[in-house]
Short mmCIF file of C-alpha atoms and ligand atoms in Angstrom, two decimals:
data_model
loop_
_atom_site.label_atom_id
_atom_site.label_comp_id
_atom_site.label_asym_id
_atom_site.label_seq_id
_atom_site.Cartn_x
_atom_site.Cartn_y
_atom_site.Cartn_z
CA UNK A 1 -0.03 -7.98 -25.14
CA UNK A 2 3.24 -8.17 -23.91
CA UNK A 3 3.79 -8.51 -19.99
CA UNK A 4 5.05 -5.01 -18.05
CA UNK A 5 8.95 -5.98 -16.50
CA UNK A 6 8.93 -5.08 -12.43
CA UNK A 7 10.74 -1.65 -13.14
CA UNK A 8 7.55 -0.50 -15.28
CA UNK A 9 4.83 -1.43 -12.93
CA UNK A 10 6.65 0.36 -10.86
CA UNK A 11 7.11 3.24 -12.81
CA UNK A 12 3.68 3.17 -13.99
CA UNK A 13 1.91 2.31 -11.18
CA UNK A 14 0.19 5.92 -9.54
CA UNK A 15 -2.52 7.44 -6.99
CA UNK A 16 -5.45 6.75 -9.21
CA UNK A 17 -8.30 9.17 -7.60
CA UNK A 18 -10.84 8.87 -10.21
CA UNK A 19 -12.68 5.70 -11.56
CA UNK A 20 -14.83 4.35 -14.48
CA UNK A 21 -18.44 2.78 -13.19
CA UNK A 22 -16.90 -0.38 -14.57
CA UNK A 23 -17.43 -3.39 -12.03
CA UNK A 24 -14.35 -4.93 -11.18
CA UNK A 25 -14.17 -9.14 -12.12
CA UNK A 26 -14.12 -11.00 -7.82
CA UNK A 27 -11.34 -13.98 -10.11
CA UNK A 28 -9.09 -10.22 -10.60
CA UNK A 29 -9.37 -9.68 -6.72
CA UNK A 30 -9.07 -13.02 -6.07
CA UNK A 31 -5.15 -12.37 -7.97
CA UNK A 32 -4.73 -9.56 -6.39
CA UNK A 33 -4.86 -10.57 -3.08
CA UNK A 34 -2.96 -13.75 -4.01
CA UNK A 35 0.01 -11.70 -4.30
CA UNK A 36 0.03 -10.48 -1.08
CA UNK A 37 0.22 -13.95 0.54
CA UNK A 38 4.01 -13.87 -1.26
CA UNK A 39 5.13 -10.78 0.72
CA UNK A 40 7.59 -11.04 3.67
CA UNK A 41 6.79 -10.63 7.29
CA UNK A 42 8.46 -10.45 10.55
CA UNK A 43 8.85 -14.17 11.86
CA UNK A 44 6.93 -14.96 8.51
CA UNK A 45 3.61 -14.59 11.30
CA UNK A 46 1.66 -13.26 7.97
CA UNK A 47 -0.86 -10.89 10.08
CA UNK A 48 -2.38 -9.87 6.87
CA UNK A 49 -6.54 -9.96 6.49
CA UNK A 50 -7.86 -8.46 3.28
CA UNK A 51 -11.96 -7.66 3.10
CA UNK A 52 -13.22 -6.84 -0.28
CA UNK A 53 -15.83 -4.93 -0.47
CA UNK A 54 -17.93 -4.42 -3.32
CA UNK A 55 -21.80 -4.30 -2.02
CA UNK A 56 -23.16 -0.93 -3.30
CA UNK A 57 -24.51 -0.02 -0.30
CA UNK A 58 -21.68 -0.65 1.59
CA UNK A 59 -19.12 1.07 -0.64
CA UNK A 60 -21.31 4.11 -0.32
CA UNK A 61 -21.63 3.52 3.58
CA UNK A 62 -18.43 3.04 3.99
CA UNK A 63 -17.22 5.89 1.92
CA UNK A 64 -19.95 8.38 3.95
CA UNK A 65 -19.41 6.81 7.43
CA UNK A 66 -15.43 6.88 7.30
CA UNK A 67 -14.29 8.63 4.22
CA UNK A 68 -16.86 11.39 4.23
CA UNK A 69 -16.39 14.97 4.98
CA UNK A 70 -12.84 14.62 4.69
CA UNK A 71 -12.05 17.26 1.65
CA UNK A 72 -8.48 14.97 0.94
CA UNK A 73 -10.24 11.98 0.22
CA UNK A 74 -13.89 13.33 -1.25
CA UNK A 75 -12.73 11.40 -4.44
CA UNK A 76 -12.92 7.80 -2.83
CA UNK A 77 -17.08 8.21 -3.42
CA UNK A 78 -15.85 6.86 -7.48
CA UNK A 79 -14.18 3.82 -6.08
CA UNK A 80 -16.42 0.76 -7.15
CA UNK A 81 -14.24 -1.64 -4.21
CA UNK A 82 -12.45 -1.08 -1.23
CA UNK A 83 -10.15 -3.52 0.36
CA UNK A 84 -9.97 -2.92 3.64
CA UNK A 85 -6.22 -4.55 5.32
CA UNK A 86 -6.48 -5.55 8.55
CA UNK A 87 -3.83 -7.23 10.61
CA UNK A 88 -4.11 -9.92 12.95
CA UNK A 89 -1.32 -9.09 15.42
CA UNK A 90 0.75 -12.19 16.83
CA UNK A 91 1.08 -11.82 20.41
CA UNK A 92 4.98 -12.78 19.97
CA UNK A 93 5.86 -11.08 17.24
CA UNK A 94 4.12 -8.07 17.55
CA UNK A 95 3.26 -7.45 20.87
CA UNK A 96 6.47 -8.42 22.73
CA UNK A 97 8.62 -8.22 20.17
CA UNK A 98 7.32 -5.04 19.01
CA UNK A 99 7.56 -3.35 22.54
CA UNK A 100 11.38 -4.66 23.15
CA UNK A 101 12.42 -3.47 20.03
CA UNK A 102 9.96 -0.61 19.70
CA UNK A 103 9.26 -1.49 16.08
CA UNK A 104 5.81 -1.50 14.56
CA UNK A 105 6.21 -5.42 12.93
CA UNK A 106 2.67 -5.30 12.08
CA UNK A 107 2.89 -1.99 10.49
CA UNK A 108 6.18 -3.00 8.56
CA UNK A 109 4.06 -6.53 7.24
CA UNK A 110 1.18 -4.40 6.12
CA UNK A 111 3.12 -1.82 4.23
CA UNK A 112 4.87 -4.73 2.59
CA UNK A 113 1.08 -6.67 1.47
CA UNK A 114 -0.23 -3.76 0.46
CA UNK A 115 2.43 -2.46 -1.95
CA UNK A 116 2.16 -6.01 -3.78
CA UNK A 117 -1.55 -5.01 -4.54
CA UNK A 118 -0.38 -1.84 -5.66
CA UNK A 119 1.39 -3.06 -7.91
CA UNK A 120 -0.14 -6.08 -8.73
CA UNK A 121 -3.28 -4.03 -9.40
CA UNK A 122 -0.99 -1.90 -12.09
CA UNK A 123 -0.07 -4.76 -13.94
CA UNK A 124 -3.79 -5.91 -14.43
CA UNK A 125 -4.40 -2.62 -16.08
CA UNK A 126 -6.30 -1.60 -13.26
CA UNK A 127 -6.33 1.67 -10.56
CA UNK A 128 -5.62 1.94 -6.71
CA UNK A 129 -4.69 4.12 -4.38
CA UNK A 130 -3.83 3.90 -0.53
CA UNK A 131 -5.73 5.50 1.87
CA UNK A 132 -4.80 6.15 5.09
CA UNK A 133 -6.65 8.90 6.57
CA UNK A 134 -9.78 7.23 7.68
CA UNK A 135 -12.20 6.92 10.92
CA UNK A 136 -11.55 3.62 12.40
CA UNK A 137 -14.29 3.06 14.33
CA UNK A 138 -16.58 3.15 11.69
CA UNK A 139 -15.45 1.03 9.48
CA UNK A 140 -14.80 -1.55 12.60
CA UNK A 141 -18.20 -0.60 12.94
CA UNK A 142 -19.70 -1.29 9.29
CA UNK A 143 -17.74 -4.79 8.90
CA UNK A 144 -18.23 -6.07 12.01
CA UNK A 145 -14.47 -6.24 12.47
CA UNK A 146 -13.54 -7.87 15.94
CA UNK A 147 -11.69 -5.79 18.68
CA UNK A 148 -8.10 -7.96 18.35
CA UNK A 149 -7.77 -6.93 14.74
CA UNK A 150 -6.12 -3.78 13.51
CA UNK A 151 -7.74 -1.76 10.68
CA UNK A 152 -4.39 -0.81 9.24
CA UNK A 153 -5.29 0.69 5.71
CA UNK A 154 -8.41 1.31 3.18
CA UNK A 155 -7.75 0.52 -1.03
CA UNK A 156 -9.56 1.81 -3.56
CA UNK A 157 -9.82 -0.49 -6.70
CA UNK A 158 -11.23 0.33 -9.97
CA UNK A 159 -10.45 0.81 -13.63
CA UNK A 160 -9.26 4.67 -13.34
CA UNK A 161 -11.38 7.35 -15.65
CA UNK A 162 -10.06 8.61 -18.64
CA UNK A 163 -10.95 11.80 -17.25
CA UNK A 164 -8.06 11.57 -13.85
CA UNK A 165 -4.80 13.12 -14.48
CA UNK A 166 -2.36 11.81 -11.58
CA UNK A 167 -1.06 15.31 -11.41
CA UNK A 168 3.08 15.91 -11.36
CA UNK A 169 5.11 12.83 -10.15
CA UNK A 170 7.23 14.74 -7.41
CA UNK A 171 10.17 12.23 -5.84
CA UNK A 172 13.28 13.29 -3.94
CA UNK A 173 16.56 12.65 -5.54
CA UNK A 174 18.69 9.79 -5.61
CA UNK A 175 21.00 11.85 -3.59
CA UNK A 176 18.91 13.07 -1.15
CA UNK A 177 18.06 9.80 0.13
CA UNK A 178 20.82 7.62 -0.71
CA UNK A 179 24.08 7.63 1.68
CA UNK A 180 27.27 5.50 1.98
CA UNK A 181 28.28 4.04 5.01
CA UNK A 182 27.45 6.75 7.60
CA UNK A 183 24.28 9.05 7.46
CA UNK A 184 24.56 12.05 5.22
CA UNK A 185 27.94 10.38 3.30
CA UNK A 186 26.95 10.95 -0.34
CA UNK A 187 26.97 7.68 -2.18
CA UNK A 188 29.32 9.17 -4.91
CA UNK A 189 31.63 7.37 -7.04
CA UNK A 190 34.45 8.53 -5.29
CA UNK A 191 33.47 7.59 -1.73
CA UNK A 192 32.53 3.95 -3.46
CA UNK A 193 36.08 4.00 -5.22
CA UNK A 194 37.74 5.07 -1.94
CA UNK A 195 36.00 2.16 0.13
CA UNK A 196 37.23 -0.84 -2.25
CA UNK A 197 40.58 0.88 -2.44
CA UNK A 198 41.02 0.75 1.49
CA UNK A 199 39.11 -2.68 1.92
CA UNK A 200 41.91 -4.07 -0.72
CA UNK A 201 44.79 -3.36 1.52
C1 FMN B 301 0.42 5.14 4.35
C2 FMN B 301 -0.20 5.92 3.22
C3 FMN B 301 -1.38 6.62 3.43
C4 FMN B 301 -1.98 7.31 2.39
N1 FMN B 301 -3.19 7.93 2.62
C5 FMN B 301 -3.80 8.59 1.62
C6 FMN B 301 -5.10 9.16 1.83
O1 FMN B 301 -5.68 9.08 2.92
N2 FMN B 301 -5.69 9.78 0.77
C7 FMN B 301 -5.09 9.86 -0.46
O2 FMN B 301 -5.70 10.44 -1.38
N3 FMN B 301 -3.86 9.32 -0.70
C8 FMN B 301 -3.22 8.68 0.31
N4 FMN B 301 -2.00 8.07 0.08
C9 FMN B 301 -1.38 8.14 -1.26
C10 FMN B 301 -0.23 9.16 -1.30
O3 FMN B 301 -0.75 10.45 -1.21
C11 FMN B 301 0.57 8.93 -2.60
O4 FMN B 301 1.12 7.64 -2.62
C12 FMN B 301 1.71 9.96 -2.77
O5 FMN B 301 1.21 11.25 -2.87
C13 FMN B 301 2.57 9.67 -4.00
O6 FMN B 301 1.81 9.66 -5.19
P1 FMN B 301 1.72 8.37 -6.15
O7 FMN B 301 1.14 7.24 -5.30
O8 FMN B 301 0.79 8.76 -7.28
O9 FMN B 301 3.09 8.04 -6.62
C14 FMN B 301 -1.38 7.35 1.10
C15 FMN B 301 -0.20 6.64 0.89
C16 FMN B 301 0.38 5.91 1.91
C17 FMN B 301 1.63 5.12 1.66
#
């Protein structure tokens, strides 16, 4: 079959909130997570830690302990693995640096690991979807996570059901997010045209 190009995994790859039985392969997680190691990070200080779990029980625990009773994410109890992202924060990078800059690094590192197994998980024909909306403590709890690591995210894995319709793809226009050298300057042709015509002389 022939390999997906960038711009179609990205295209293709959706929310998938419903999932076959199917046990998903540990060599495809394995790859999965291998792609995250390639993803940038402030300082390169990599705070990424992935835990895959795929124990029955504790798929089910973790789903009822820190998933459960939550109406929005009800469909995570089809989800055969969870990857749970947790980020070991430097104390340089994104403790003091964070605070004099105010930006969450860590954050910023995660999103970036996490979108590679997004995707990556698209192009191995399989389903994910980000969670965010979780109880901490629980989890921390279940997985015996220590204190100095941040639970950052939850993943559900799986091969998605033939039965899940993603629902409409809604996206804000290029326009409406997309400016030219000051905020809220549309990036039209005209503006562009302007700006060489003025840098030329
Ligand atoms: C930080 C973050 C947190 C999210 N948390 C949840 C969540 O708790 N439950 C859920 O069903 N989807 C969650 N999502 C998925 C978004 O709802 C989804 O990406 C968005 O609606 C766009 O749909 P698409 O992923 O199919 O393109 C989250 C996504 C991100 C980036």
């Amino acid at each position: 079959m022939r390999k997906l190009t960038l711009d179609e995994i990205i295209k293709l790859r959706r929310s998938v909130r419903m999932y076959e039985g199917k046990k998903v392969d540990k060599e495809i997680l394995k790859v999965i997570i291998e792609a995250c190691r390639f993803a940038p990070s402030a300082c390169n200080a990599q705070p990424w830690r992935f835990i895959v779990v795929s124990d029955k029980e504790k798929v089910k625990m973790i789903f009822e302990k820190t998933l459960g009773g939550v109406v929005l994410n009800d469909w995570a109890k089809t989800a055969p693995v969870y990857i749970v992202a947790c980020a070991k924060k430097s104390f340089l990078v994104h403790k003091v640096g964070a605070g004099l800059k105010n930006i969450p690094y860590h954050f910023l590192d995660m999103g970036a690991a996490i979108e590679h197994i997004l995707l990556k998980t698209t192009e191995l024909g399989l389903g994910s979807c980000w969670i965010g909306w979780f109880n901490k403590k629980a989890i921390r709890n279940i997985l015996h996570i220590p204190r100095n690591i941040d639970v950052v995210s939850l993943i559900t894995i799986g091969y998605e059901s033939q039965k899940f319709e993603p629902g409409q793809r809604e996206r804000l226009s290029l326009e409406e997010i997309l400016f030219l050298n000051k905020y809220g300057e549309p990036f039209s042709p005209k503006n562009y045209e302007t700006e060489i015509r003025t840098s030329k002389k």
